[in-house]
Short mmCIF file of C-alpha atoms in Angstrom, two decimals:
data_model
loop_
_atom_site.label_atom_id
_atom_site.label_comp_id
_atom_site.label_asym_id
_atom_site.label_seq_id
_atom_site.Cartn_x
_atom_site.Cartn_y
_atom_site.Cartn_z
CA MET A 1 95.38 104.63 264.68
CA VAL A 2 93.21 106.98 262.62
CA ALA A 3 90.10 105.91 264.54
CA GLN A 4 91.89 106.45 267.82
CA LEU A 5 93.03 109.92 266.79
CA GLU A 6 89.54 110.82 265.61
CA HIS A 7 88.01 109.61 268.86
CA GLN A 8 90.42 111.70 270.92
CA PHE A 9 89.79 114.68 268.67
CA ARG A 10 85.98 114.44 269.18
CA LEU A 11 86.50 114.31 272.93
CA ARG A 12 88.69 117.44 272.61
CA ARG A 13 91.55 115.59 274.25
CA LEU A 14 93.94 115.57 271.26
CA SER A 15 96.96 117.79 271.79
CA ILE A 16 100.23 118.04 269.89
CA GLN A 17 101.91 115.94 272.57
CA GLY A 18 99.05 113.41 272.39
CA LEU A 19 99.22 113.26 268.58
CA TRP A 20 102.96 112.61 268.75
CA PHE A 21 102.37 109.88 271.34
CA TYR A 22 99.66 108.09 269.37
CA ILE A 23 101.50 108.03 266.04
CA GLN A 24 104.77 106.68 267.45
CA PRO A 25 103.93 102.97 266.81
CA MET A 26 103.05 103.71 263.18
CA MET A 27 105.85 106.11 262.30
CA GLY A 28 108.09 103.43 260.77
CA SER A 29 105.27 101.86 258.76
CA MET A 30 104.05 105.22 257.43
CA GLN A 31 107.59 106.19 256.47
CA ALA A 32 108.14 102.86 254.65
CA LEU A 33 104.85 103.30 252.75
CA SER A 34 105.84 106.85 251.84
CA ILE A 35 109.19 105.66 250.44
CA VAL A 36 107.51 102.94 248.38
CA ILE A 37 104.88 105.29 246.95
CA LYS A 38 107.39 108.00 246.08
CA LYS A 39 109.62 105.50 244.26
CA VAL A 40 106.70 104.01 242.34
CA ILE A 41 105.56 107.47 241.23
CA ALA A 42 109.04 108.80 240.47
CA ASP A 43 110.12 105.76 238.37
CA ASP A 44 106.63 104.99 236.99
CA LEU A 45 106.89 101.39 238.19
CA MET A 46 104.38 98.66 237.45
CA GLY A 47 104.01 94.90 237.53
CA SER A 48 107.10 92.96 238.52
CA SER A 49 109.03 96.17 239.29
CA VAL A 50 106.56 96.99 242.10
CA LEU A 51 106.86 93.47 243.49
CA ASN A 52 110.66 93.71 243.44
CA LEU A 53 110.53 97.08 245.18
CA LEU A 54 108.25 95.76 247.94
CA GLN A 55 110.50 92.76 248.47
CA SER A 56 113.70 94.78 248.54
CA GLN A 57 112.19 97.27 251.01
CA ALA A 58 110.99 94.42 253.25
CA LYS A 59 114.52 92.99 253.31
CA ALA A 60 115.92 96.44 254.09
CA MET A 61 113.64 96.69 257.16
CA ALA A 62 114.82 93.42 258.69
CA GLY A 63 115.37 95.15 262.05
CA ASP A 64 111.76 96.35 262.36
CA SER A 65 109.51 93.31 262.48
CA ALA A 66 106.28 95.33 262.27
CA VAL A 67 107.32 97.25 259.15
CA ARG A 68 108.79 94.13 257.56
CA SER A 69 105.56 92.23 258.21
CA LEU A 70 103.52 95.04 256.65
CA LEU A 71 105.65 95.18 253.48
CA GLU A 72 105.64 91.38 253.11
CA LYS A 73 101.87 91.36 253.39
CA MET A 74 101.63 94.07 250.75
CA ALA A 75 103.93 92.05 248.46
CA GLN A 76 101.77 88.95 248.97
CA CYS A 77 98.57 90.83 248.14
CA ALA A 78 100.11 92.61 245.16
CA SER A 79 101.47 89.32 243.76
CA SER A 80 98.13 87.48 243.77
CA ALA A 81 97.11 88.97 240.41
CA TYR A 82 100.58 88.34 239.03
CA LEU A 83 100.51 84.71 240.16
CA SER A 84 97.15 84.19 238.45
CA ILE A 85 98.76 85.26 235.13
CA LEU A 86 101.69 82.92 235.84
CA GLU A 87 99.39 80.04 236.74
CA ARG A 88 97.50 80.26 233.44
CA TRP A 89 100.77 80.39 231.49
CA VAL A 90 102.36 77.32 233.09
CA ASN A 91 99.12 75.33 233.08
CA GLU A 92 97.62 76.28 229.71
CA GLY A 93 100.34 78.14 227.79
CA ILE A 94 98.18 81.28 227.51
CA ILE A 95 99.30 84.82 228.34
CA ASP A 96 96.37 86.65 229.99
CA ASP A 97 98.11 89.98 230.59
CA PRO A 98 95.86 92.98 229.76
CA TYR A 99 98.26 95.56 231.23
CA GLY A 100 101.53 94.16 229.88
CA GLU A 101 102.92 93.37 233.32
CA PHE A 102 103.99 89.75 232.77
CA PHE A 103 107.69 89.01 232.20
CA ILE A 104 107.08 86.88 229.09
CA ALA A 105 106.50 88.63 225.75
CA GLU A 106 104.86 87.13 222.67
CA ASN A 107 106.00 88.15 219.18
CA LYS A 108 102.98 87.43 216.98
CA SER A 109 104.84 88.42 213.81
CA LEU A 110 106.84 85.17 213.96
CA HIS A 111 105.09 82.12 212.52
CA LYS A 112 105.93 78.44 212.75
CA GLU A 113 106.05 78.14 208.95
CA SER A 114 109.31 80.10 208.97
CA LEU A 115 111.07 77.08 210.48
CA THR A 116 110.83 75.22 207.16
CA GLN A 117 111.49 78.25 204.93
CA ASP A 118 114.07 80.49 206.59
CA TYR A 119 117.63 79.41 207.42
CA ASP A 120 117.81 82.06 210.15
CA ALA A 121 114.31 81.47 211.54
CA LYS A 122 113.93 82.94 215.03
CA TYR A 123 110.55 81.35 215.81
CA TRP A 124 111.62 78.87 218.48
CA LYS A 125 113.80 81.30 220.40
CA GLN A 126 111.92 84.55 219.90
CA ARG A 127 108.23 83.73 219.50
CA TYR A 128 108.11 83.81 223.31
CA SER A 129 110.91 85.55 225.18
CA LEU A 130 111.77 86.94 228.59
CA LYS A 131 111.37 90.65 229.24
CA ASP A 132 113.31 92.78 231.70
CA GLY A 133 112.02 93.11 235.24
CA ILE A 134 111.51 89.50 236.30
CA PRO A 135 110.18 89.24 239.89
CA SER A 136 113.08 88.38 242.15
CA PHE A 137 111.24 85.41 243.68
CA LEU A 138 110.91 83.92 240.16
CA SER A 139 114.33 84.87 238.75
CA ASN A 140 115.83 81.39 239.20
CA SER A 141 112.82 79.72 237.57
CA ALA A 142 112.23 82.16 234.69
CA GLY A 143 113.73 79.84 232.07
CA ILE A 144 111.63 76.85 233.19
CA ILE A 145 108.49 79.01 233.25
CA LEU A 146 109.14 80.25 229.71
CA THR A 147 109.83 76.75 228.42
CA THR A 148 106.74 75.24 230.07
CA GLY A 149 104.39 77.61 228.28
CA LYS A 150 106.26 77.16 224.99
CA TYR A 151 105.78 73.39 225.15
CA LEU A 152 102.07 73.76 225.89
CA ASN A 153 101.72 76.15 222.95
CA VAL A 154 103.37 73.67 220.57
CA MET A 155 100.91 70.97 221.58
CA ARG A 156 97.96 73.33 221.23
CA GLU A 157 99.09 74.32 217.71
CA CYS A 158 99.21 70.59 216.87
CA GLY A 159 95.55 70.32 217.85
CA HIS A 160 96.57 68.38 220.95
CA ASN A 161 94.81 70.38 223.64
CA VAL A 162 96.43 69.52 226.91
CA GLN A 163 96.32 71.19 230.31
CA VAL A 164 98.51 70.57 233.31
CA PRO A 165 96.48 68.72 235.97
CA VAL A 166 95.78 71.20 238.77
CA SER A 167 94.87 70.25 242.33
CA GLU A 168 94.26 72.43 245.35
CA ASP A 169 97.82 71.84 246.52
CA SER A 170 99.33 72.84 243.17
CA LYS A 171 97.60 76.20 242.79
CA LEU A 172 99.84 79.26 242.72
CA VAL A 173 98.05 81.22 245.46
CA LYS A 174 101.05 82.90 247.04
CA PHE A 175 104.80 82.78 247.32
CA GLY A 176 106.60 82.30 250.58
CA ALA A 177 109.63 80.95 252.35
CA ASN A 178 108.47 77.34 251.87
CA HIS A 179 108.95 77.70 248.09
CA HIS A 180 105.78 75.74 247.38
CA TYR A 181 105.22 77.81 244.23
CA LEU A 182 108.54 76.56 242.83
CA GLU A 183 107.44 72.95 243.27
CA CYS A 184 104.21 73.73 241.40
CA ILE A 185 106.18 75.26 238.51
CA LYS A 186 108.55 72.27 238.38
CA THR A 187 105.60 69.85 238.30
CA ALA A 188 104.01 71.77 235.42
CA TYR A 189 107.30 71.78 233.50
CA ASP A 190 107.84 68.03 233.91
CA PHE A 191 104.31 67.32 232.69
CA ALA A 192 104.51 69.64 229.66
CA SER A 193 107.98 68.42 228.69
CA GLY A 194 107.03 64.75 228.92
CA GLU A 195 103.79 65.21 226.97
CA LEU A 196 105.47 67.10 224.11
CA LEU A 197 108.35 64.64 223.90
CA ASN A 198 105.95 61.70 223.70
CA LEU A 199 103.86 63.52 221.09
CA VAL A 200 106.88 64.21 218.85
CA LYS A 201 108.40 60.75 219.28
CA GLU A 202 105.26 58.62 219.17
CA LYS A 203 102.66 60.37 217.03
CA TYR A 204 105.01 62.18 214.65
CA ASP A 205 107.76 59.49 214.69
CA LEU A 206 110.78 61.75 215.08
CA MET A 207 113.30 58.89 215.13
CA GLY A 208 111.77 57.36 212.01
CA LYS A 209 112.09 60.67 210.15
CA LEU A 210 115.70 61.10 211.25
CA ARG A 211 116.52 57.56 210.10
CA SER A 212 114.84 58.27 206.76
CA ILE A 213 116.90 61.45 206.32
CA LYS A 214 120.02 59.45 207.17
CA HIS A 215 119.17 56.89 204.47
CA TYR A 216 118.80 59.53 201.76
CA LEU A 217 120.83 62.62 202.64
CA LEU A 218 123.69 60.79 204.38
CA LEU A 219 123.56 57.93 201.84
CA ASP A 220 123.11 55.24 204.47
CA GLN A 221 121.25 53.15 201.87
CA GLY A 222 122.92 54.06 198.60
CA ASP A 223 121.22 51.60 196.25
CA PHE A 224 118.60 54.15 195.24
CA LEU A 225 121.38 56.66 194.44
CA VAL A 226 123.23 54.19 192.22
CA HIS A 227 120.06 53.51 190.24
CA PHE A 228 119.23 57.21 190.12
CA MET A 229 122.68 58.15 188.81
CA ASP A 230 122.34 55.46 186.15
CA ILE A 231 119.06 56.77 184.78
CA ALA A 232 119.66 60.49 185.41
CA SER A 233 123.28 60.81 184.26
CA GLU A 234 122.29 62.34 180.93
CA GLU A 235 120.06 64.98 182.54
CA LEU A 236 122.58 65.79 185.29
CA SER A 237 125.40 66.29 182.79
CA LYS A 238 123.58 69.27 181.27
CA ARG A 239 124.22 72.88 182.25
CA SER A 240 122.46 73.76 185.46
CA ASP A 241 120.11 76.19 183.71
CA ASP A 242 119.02 73.50 181.25
CA VAL A 243 118.32 70.76 183.80
CA SER A 244 114.64 69.93 184.35
CA VAL A 245 113.90 69.53 188.05
CA GLU A 246 110.56 67.90 187.20
CA LYS A 247 112.31 65.22 185.12
CA LEU A 248 114.84 64.63 187.90
CA GLN A 249 112.00 64.25 190.38
CA SER A 250 110.25 61.66 188.22
CA LEU A 251 113.53 59.76 187.79
CA LEU A 252 114.12 59.92 191.56
CA ASP A 253 110.62 58.51 192.16
CA ILE A 254 111.41 55.63 189.80
CA ALA A 255 114.68 54.95 191.63
CA LEU A 256 112.92 54.99 195.00
CA ARG A 257 110.15 52.63 193.88
CA SER A 258 112.52 50.12 192.29
CA THR A 259 115.01 49.80 195.16
CA ALA A 260 114.96 48.97 198.87
CA ALA A 261 113.76 52.54 199.56
CA ALA A 262 110.29 51.47 198.42
CA ALA A 263 109.76 49.93 201.87
CA ASP A 264 110.25 53.31 203.55
CA PRO A 265 106.88 55.03 204.15
CA SER A 266 108.64 58.40 204.26
CA ASN A 267 110.20 58.19 200.79
CA GLU A 268 107.47 60.43 199.39
CA ASP A 269 108.87 63.29 201.47
CA LEU A 270 112.11 63.26 199.46
CA THR A 271 112.38 65.88 196.72
CA CYS A 272 114.98 67.03 194.19
CA CYS A 273 116.39 70.53 194.04
CA LEU A 274 119.14 72.41 192.25
CA GLU A 275 121.33 74.86 194.13
CA ARG A 276 122.40 78.12 192.53
CA SER A 277 126.05 77.94 193.54
CA SER A 278 128.88 75.53 194.11
CA LEU A 279 129.46 73.86 197.47
CA LEU A 280 132.32 76.20 198.39
CA LYS A 281 130.32 79.30 197.52
CA LYS A 282 127.31 78.02 199.42
CA LEU A 283 129.47 77.53 202.51
CA ALA A 284 130.77 81.08 202.20
CA THR A 285 127.21 82.46 202.36
CA LEU A 286 126.46 80.72 205.66
CA LYS A 287 128.11 83.19 208.00
CA ASP A 288 127.19 81.29 211.17
CA LEU A 289 129.22 78.29 209.95
CA ILE A 290 132.19 79.90 208.27
CA THR A 291 133.28 83.49 207.70
CA LYS A 292 133.93 84.76 204.22
CA ALA A 293 137.46 85.68 205.26
CA GLU A 294 138.20 81.99 205.82
CA ILE A 295 137.29 80.95 202.32
CA ASP A 296 138.24 82.80 199.19
CA CYS A 297 135.23 82.11 197.06
CA GLN A 298 135.68 83.30 193.49
CA GLU A 299 132.75 83.66 191.15
CA GLU A 300 132.42 80.62 188.92
CA ALA A 301 134.11 81.42 185.62
CA VAL A 302 132.09 78.74 183.83
CA SER A 303 128.53 77.70 184.35
CA LEU A 304 127.95 74.74 186.65
CA ASP A 305 126.39 71.49 185.52
CA GLY A 306 123.62 69.54 187.18
CA LEU A 307 126.03 67.20 188.95
CA GLU A 308 127.63 70.14 190.78
CA THR A 309 124.36 71.75 191.85
CA PHE A 310 122.14 68.70 192.45
CA SER A 311 120.82 68.17 195.96
CA LEU A 312 118.00 66.45 197.80
CA SER A 313 115.50 68.06 200.15
CA TYR A 314 113.01 66.65 202.61
CA LYS A 315 109.48 67.76 203.51
CA VAL A 316 109.11 68.29 207.25
CA VAL A 317 105.83 69.09 209.02
CA TRP A 318 105.13 70.87 212.29
CA PRO A 319 106.11 70.11 215.07
CA LEU A 320 109.05 68.09 213.66
CA SER A 321 110.27 71.33 212.05
CA ILE A 322 111.30 72.46 215.54
CA VAL A 323 114.05 69.81 215.42
CA ILE A 324 114.50 69.38 211.65
CA SER A 325 114.39 73.05 210.73
CA ARG A 326 115.49 74.69 207.48
CA LYS A 327 118.86 75.32 209.11
CA ALA A 328 119.29 71.64 210.04
CA LEU A 329 118.20 70.52 206.55
CA THR A 330 120.71 72.90 204.95
CA LYS A 331 123.48 71.25 206.98
CA TYR A 332 122.28 67.81 205.85
CA GLN A 333 122.32 69.05 202.25
CA LEU A 334 125.88 70.33 202.54
CA ILE A 335 127.02 66.88 203.67
CA PHE A 336 124.95 65.22 200.92
CA ARG A 337 126.44 67.39 198.18
CA PHE A 338 129.96 66.54 199.30
CA LEU A 339 129.17 62.81 199.48
CA PHE A 340 127.37 62.95 196.14
CA HIS A 341 130.35 64.62 194.51
CA CYS A 342 132.70 61.97 195.93
CA LYS A 343 130.36 59.23 194.66
CA HIS A 344 130.30 60.83 191.22
CA VAL A 345 134.11 61.03 191.06
CA SER A 346 134.40 57.41 192.21
CA ARG A 347 131.87 56.37 189.59
CA GLN A 348 133.78 58.14 186.79
CA LEU A 349 137.08 56.62 187.90
CA CYS A 350 135.45 53.17 187.98
CA GLY A 351 134.43 53.75 184.37
CA ALA A 352 138.04 54.64 183.52
CA TRP A 353 139.24 51.52 185.35
CA GLN A 354 136.84 49.37 183.32
CA VAL A 355 138.26 50.86 180.13
CA HIS A 356 141.73 49.81 181.26
CA GLN A 357 140.52 46.34 182.21
CA GLY A 358 138.80 45.95 178.87
CA ILE A 359 142.12 46.04 177.02
CA ARG A 360 144.16 43.85 179.37
CA ALA A 361 144.32 41.12 176.71
CA LEU A 362 146.24 43.43 174.40
CA ASN A 363 149.99 43.87 174.39
CA MET A 364 150.54 47.19 176.16
CA ARG A 365 154.31 47.23 176.12
CA GLY A 366 155.76 50.41 174.80
CA THR A 367 152.63 52.43 175.54
CA ALA A 368 151.60 54.75 178.35
CA VAL A 369 148.60 52.56 179.25
CA PRO A 370 150.25 50.68 182.19
CA ARG A 371 151.24 53.98 183.75
CA SER A 372 147.76 55.32 183.19
CA SER A 373 146.31 52.20 184.82
CA LEU A 374 148.51 52.72 187.88
CA LEU A 375 147.45 56.37 188.12
CA CYS A 376 143.79 55.38 187.85
CA ARG A 377 144.23 52.90 190.71
CA SER A 378 145.85 55.58 192.91
CA MET A 379 143.02 58.00 192.22
CA LEU A 380 140.41 55.36 192.98
CA LYS A 381 142.14 54.50 196.24
CA PHE A 382 142.17 58.16 197.25
CA VAL A 383 138.47 58.76 196.54
CA ASN A 384 137.25 55.47 198.01
CA SER A 385 139.30 55.90 201.17
CA LEU A 386 137.92 59.43 201.55
CA LEU A 387 134.40 58.04 201.20
CA HIS A 388 135.18 55.32 203.74
CA TYR A 389 136.45 57.95 206.18
CA LEU A 390 133.37 60.16 205.71
CA THR A 391 130.86 57.37 206.13
CA PHE A 392 132.39 54.84 208.54
CA GLU A 393 134.63 57.09 210.63
CA VAL A 394 132.52 60.25 210.80
CA LEU A 395 128.83 59.88 210.00
CA GLU A 396 128.09 56.41 211.38
CA PRO A 397 129.80 56.75 214.81
CA ASN A 398 128.38 60.23 215.38
CA TRP A 399 124.92 59.04 214.39
CA HIS A 400 125.01 56.22 216.95
CA ILE A 401 126.11 58.65 219.68
CA MET A 402 123.27 61.03 218.81
CA HIS A 403 120.75 58.18 218.62
CA GLY A 404 121.66 57.02 222.12
CA ARG A 405 121.39 60.54 223.51
CA LEU A 406 118.00 61.12 221.91
CA GLN A 407 116.68 57.97 223.57
CA THR A 408 117.46 59.42 227.00
CA ALA A 409 116.57 63.07 226.28
CA LYS A 410 114.05 64.52 228.73
CA SER A 411 112.86 67.54 226.76
CA ILE A 412 112.51 68.75 223.19
CA ASP A 413 115.23 71.34 223.82
CA GLU A 414 117.66 68.53 224.67
CA VAL A 415 116.65 66.80 221.44
CA ILE A 416 117.35 70.00 219.47
CA HIS A 417 120.71 70.43 221.20
CA TYR A 418 121.86 66.84 220.54
CA HIS A 419 120.69 66.97 216.92
CA ASP A 420 122.41 70.31 216.22
CA PHE A 421 125.58 69.09 217.95
CA PHE A 422 125.58 65.99 215.72
CA LEU A 423 125.25 68.07 212.54
CA ASP A 424 127.92 70.59 213.52
CA LYS A 425 130.33 67.79 214.48
CA CYS A 426 129.71 65.98 211.19
CA LEU A 427 130.22 69.17 209.17
CA ARG A 428 133.55 69.81 210.84
CA GLU A 429 134.82 66.23 210.66
CA CYS A 430 133.74 66.00 207.01
CA LEU A 431 136.15 68.90 206.30
CA LEU A 432 133.29 71.22 205.32
CA LEU A 433 134.22 73.77 207.98
CA LEU A 434 137.94 73.55 207.19
CA PRO A 435 138.24 75.64 204.00
CA VAL A 436 141.92 74.99 203.28
CA LEU A 437 141.49 71.22 203.43
CA LEU A 438 138.20 71.28 201.55
CA LYS A 439 139.65 73.30 198.66
CA LYS A 440 142.56 70.87 198.41
CA VAL A 441 140.25 67.86 198.33
CA GLU A 442 138.01 69.55 195.75
CA ARG A 443 141.08 70.27 193.61
CA LEU A 444 142.17 66.62 193.80
CA MET A 445 138.71 65.41 192.78
CA SER A 446 138.65 67.91 189.93
CA ILE A 447 141.90 66.42 188.61
CA CYS A 448 140.39 62.92 188.92
CA LEU A 449 137.34 63.99 186.90
CA GLN A 450 139.50 65.56 184.19
CA TYR A 451 141.57 62.39 183.98
CA ALA A 452 138.49 60.13 183.89
CA ALA A 453 136.97 62.23 181.10
CA ALA A 454 140.20 62.01 179.07
CA THR A 455 140.74 58.26 179.60
CA GLN A 456 138.88 57.12 176.47
CA TRP A 457 140.95 59.47 174.32
CA LEU A 458 144.18 58.48 176.04
CA ILE A 459 143.55 54.76 175.47
CA SER A 460 142.35 55.10 171.88
CA SER A 461 145.37 57.26 171.03
CA SER A 462 147.76 54.67 172.43
CA VAL A 463 146.18 51.45 171.19
CA LEU A 464 144.38 50.36 168.06
CA ILE A 465 141.17 49.12 169.68
CA PRO A 466 139.13 46.75 167.50
CA LYS A 467 135.41 46.95 167.08
CA SER A 468 133.20 45.18 169.60
CA ASP A 469 132.38 42.31 167.19
CA ALA A 470 136.07 41.77 166.53
CA LEU A 471 136.73 41.52 170.25
CA ALA A 472 133.94 38.98 170.53
CA ASP A 473 135.52 36.88 167.78
CA MET A 474 138.92 36.97 169.43
CA GLY A 475 137.92 34.54 172.16
CA PRO A 476 140.15 34.09 175.24
CA ALA A 477 143.51 35.73 175.75
CA PRO A 478 146.42 34.35 173.70
CA THR A 479 148.18 31.33 175.13
CA LYS A 480 151.74 30.08 174.66
CA SER A 481 152.49 27.01 172.60
CA LYS A 482 154.95 24.31 173.62
CA GLN A 483 157.67 26.04 171.64
CA GLY A 484 157.09 29.12 173.85
CA LYS A 485 155.74 31.25 171.03
CA SER A 486 152.59 33.27 171.43
CA ARG A 487 149.58 31.86 169.66
CA GLY A 488 146.69 34.26 169.17
CA PRO A 489 143.99 35.13 166.70
CA PRO A 490 145.03 35.43 163.07
CA GLN A 491 144.16 39.14 162.96
CA ALA A 492 146.66 40.29 165.62
CA LEU A 493 146.19 43.77 166.94
CA LYS A 494 148.87 46.29 166.07
CA VAL A 495 150.06 48.52 168.85
CA ALA A 496 150.42 52.06 167.69
CA THR A 497 153.76 53.72 167.88
CA GLY A 498 154.41 55.60 171.07
CA ASN A 499 152.37 58.71 171.13
CA ALA A 500 154.42 61.44 172.76
CA THR A 501 151.35 63.63 173.32
CA VAL A 502 149.46 60.89 175.17
CA THR A 503 152.45 60.04 177.34
CA GLU A 504 152.96 63.69 178.17
CA SER A 505 149.28 64.08 179.09
CA ILE A 506 149.37 61.11 181.45
CA LEU A 507 152.59 62.34 183.03
CA ASN A 508 151.03 65.76 183.55
CA PHE A 509 147.96 64.22 185.24
CA GLU A 510 150.21 62.08 187.40
CA LYS A 511 152.48 64.98 188.34
CA GLU A 512 149.57 67.27 189.20
CA PHE A 513 147.72 64.63 191.19
CA ASN A 514 150.80 63.58 193.19
CA SER A 515 151.76 67.19 193.81
CA GLU A 516 148.33 68.05 195.23
CA LEU A 517 148.26 64.81 197.21
CA HIS A 518 151.66 65.43 198.78
CA SER A 519 150.73 69.01 199.66
CA LEU A 520 147.54 67.75 201.33
CA GLY A 521 149.48 65.38 203.60
CA PRO A 522 151.35 68.03 205.64
CA ILE A 523 148.19 70.13 205.97
CA LEU A 524 146.31 67.14 207.36
CA SER A 525 149.16 66.28 209.70
CA SER A 526 149.35 69.80 211.14
CA SER A 527 145.55 70.10 211.35
CA SER A 528 145.27 66.78 213.15
CA GLN A 529 146.98 68.31 216.20
CA ALA A 530 143.97 70.59 216.72
CA GLU A 531 141.48 68.20 215.11
CA PRO A 532 142.40 64.66 216.27
CA TYR A 533 139.76 63.02 214.08
CA LEU A 534 141.90 63.83 211.02
CA THR A 535 144.69 61.51 212.20
CA HIS A 536 143.41 58.44 210.33
CA LEU A 537 142.84 60.37 207.15
CA ALA A 538 146.29 61.96 207.43
CA GLN A 539 147.97 58.56 207.83
CA TRP A 540 146.22 57.21 204.77
CA ILE A 541 147.03 60.26 202.63
CA LEU A 542 150.69 60.02 203.56
CA GLY A 543 150.56 56.30 202.73
CA VAL A 544 149.15 56.97 199.28
CA GLY A 545 151.79 59.60 198.72
CA ASN A 546 154.54 57.12 199.60
CA GLU A 547 153.03 54.43 197.39
CA SER A 548 152.75 56.64 194.37
#
């Protein structure tokens, strides 16, 4: 048009009427270009915003095919540079964006090491993130595009340099109505996702690590823990400040080497640690799990001992830290501390039960020992049934569900989701996210520990217990003669007169334990309406209450 006007002007044939005639075909196109340029200048648009403007203007001019064709061609030409940035990101995981026009931002201040150190690490979600102003033709695929580059970056940081195979048909040359560019992006995503999943599962043995964590932190194989508690009981009974973590670690290593855990190649990744607060207080500090309003956490009036603060940790390397992050490990540790405490209470009650069994040959009539024995049995039943519920009704079934899902997962993000879902479900079903129930259970176990610690005194105050050599000389339990009289050793044991203080102490333990147990039953029953998994535990608690 310009050449035509210039030619007419040189021939001195260009008049106002002629000018108006010649520019008629281009009026719409020139006006559309003017609108685009004015908007770009006025709003200082760049990158994807310009592409969106060109596309929206082309759609607005649907009635003028010439103008629409012009704007679509401009959008195609303007997007070629943008598509080259996109192509390198989805094929290599590299952002080559000198003018900051791409819709994916990289936060270089976030490092992968934070995944193993910081509970609230933002690396996986914020190292690469979407910016505002995504091109409209890529809006539905923005998440896949972001994820594809993230996966490629993970592999590159593992030293596993991989690039999406690119053919002439899969190059992102232009976008159009045939959506070929979307197929290229989907192909790149499938390749990157499959490669990373294979790398994590095969080379870094994700499932093996998860099984190892289950053995140790969820006490799937508890033989090492039994041996460890045997040899470390003296150290763990000290005040938390006086416990030597180095000594505990050496004792743990001994326990691991001398039990079935020695066959696990990952046992060297297990380490000891001491927490600074009780389990309830630790839960109160994790605001994403439970709000402080839900749990009234008082400062500990007395210093904690090693048994209350002991925990296990696990060394995790990149890229497994994407799945087994510091946050996930903290959740494992919360479950471990609760299980460990239950095991400790059960162990102490077993010791008290053995004390009762050791004096069965004596005449206990007229003493408080039979009542104490019955109370000990009720406490043991409570703790062991709680442990059975936690392990066989919560942890094991949920683990098998997660294991099956991980086998069919198609991306690392699905693996993370299934793993986090498993941990959150276990935390809730183990009562750790139900503060009222947890405090009740902790109170019951505290009573059991107090009773177990007092058992030796209670028995010795009720019965004259002979020395160990005297017991050895006594031989078997007394038998009855033909005349029906008891025949026993010449030095018969004298039963002490009823000790009112001992009887009162046992009755107080019994009253307090039964009171707490009965108050727990209704809470479990009402909670089971919203949390059906508590039904079995509620039925058992009510059964114990009726028995006792």
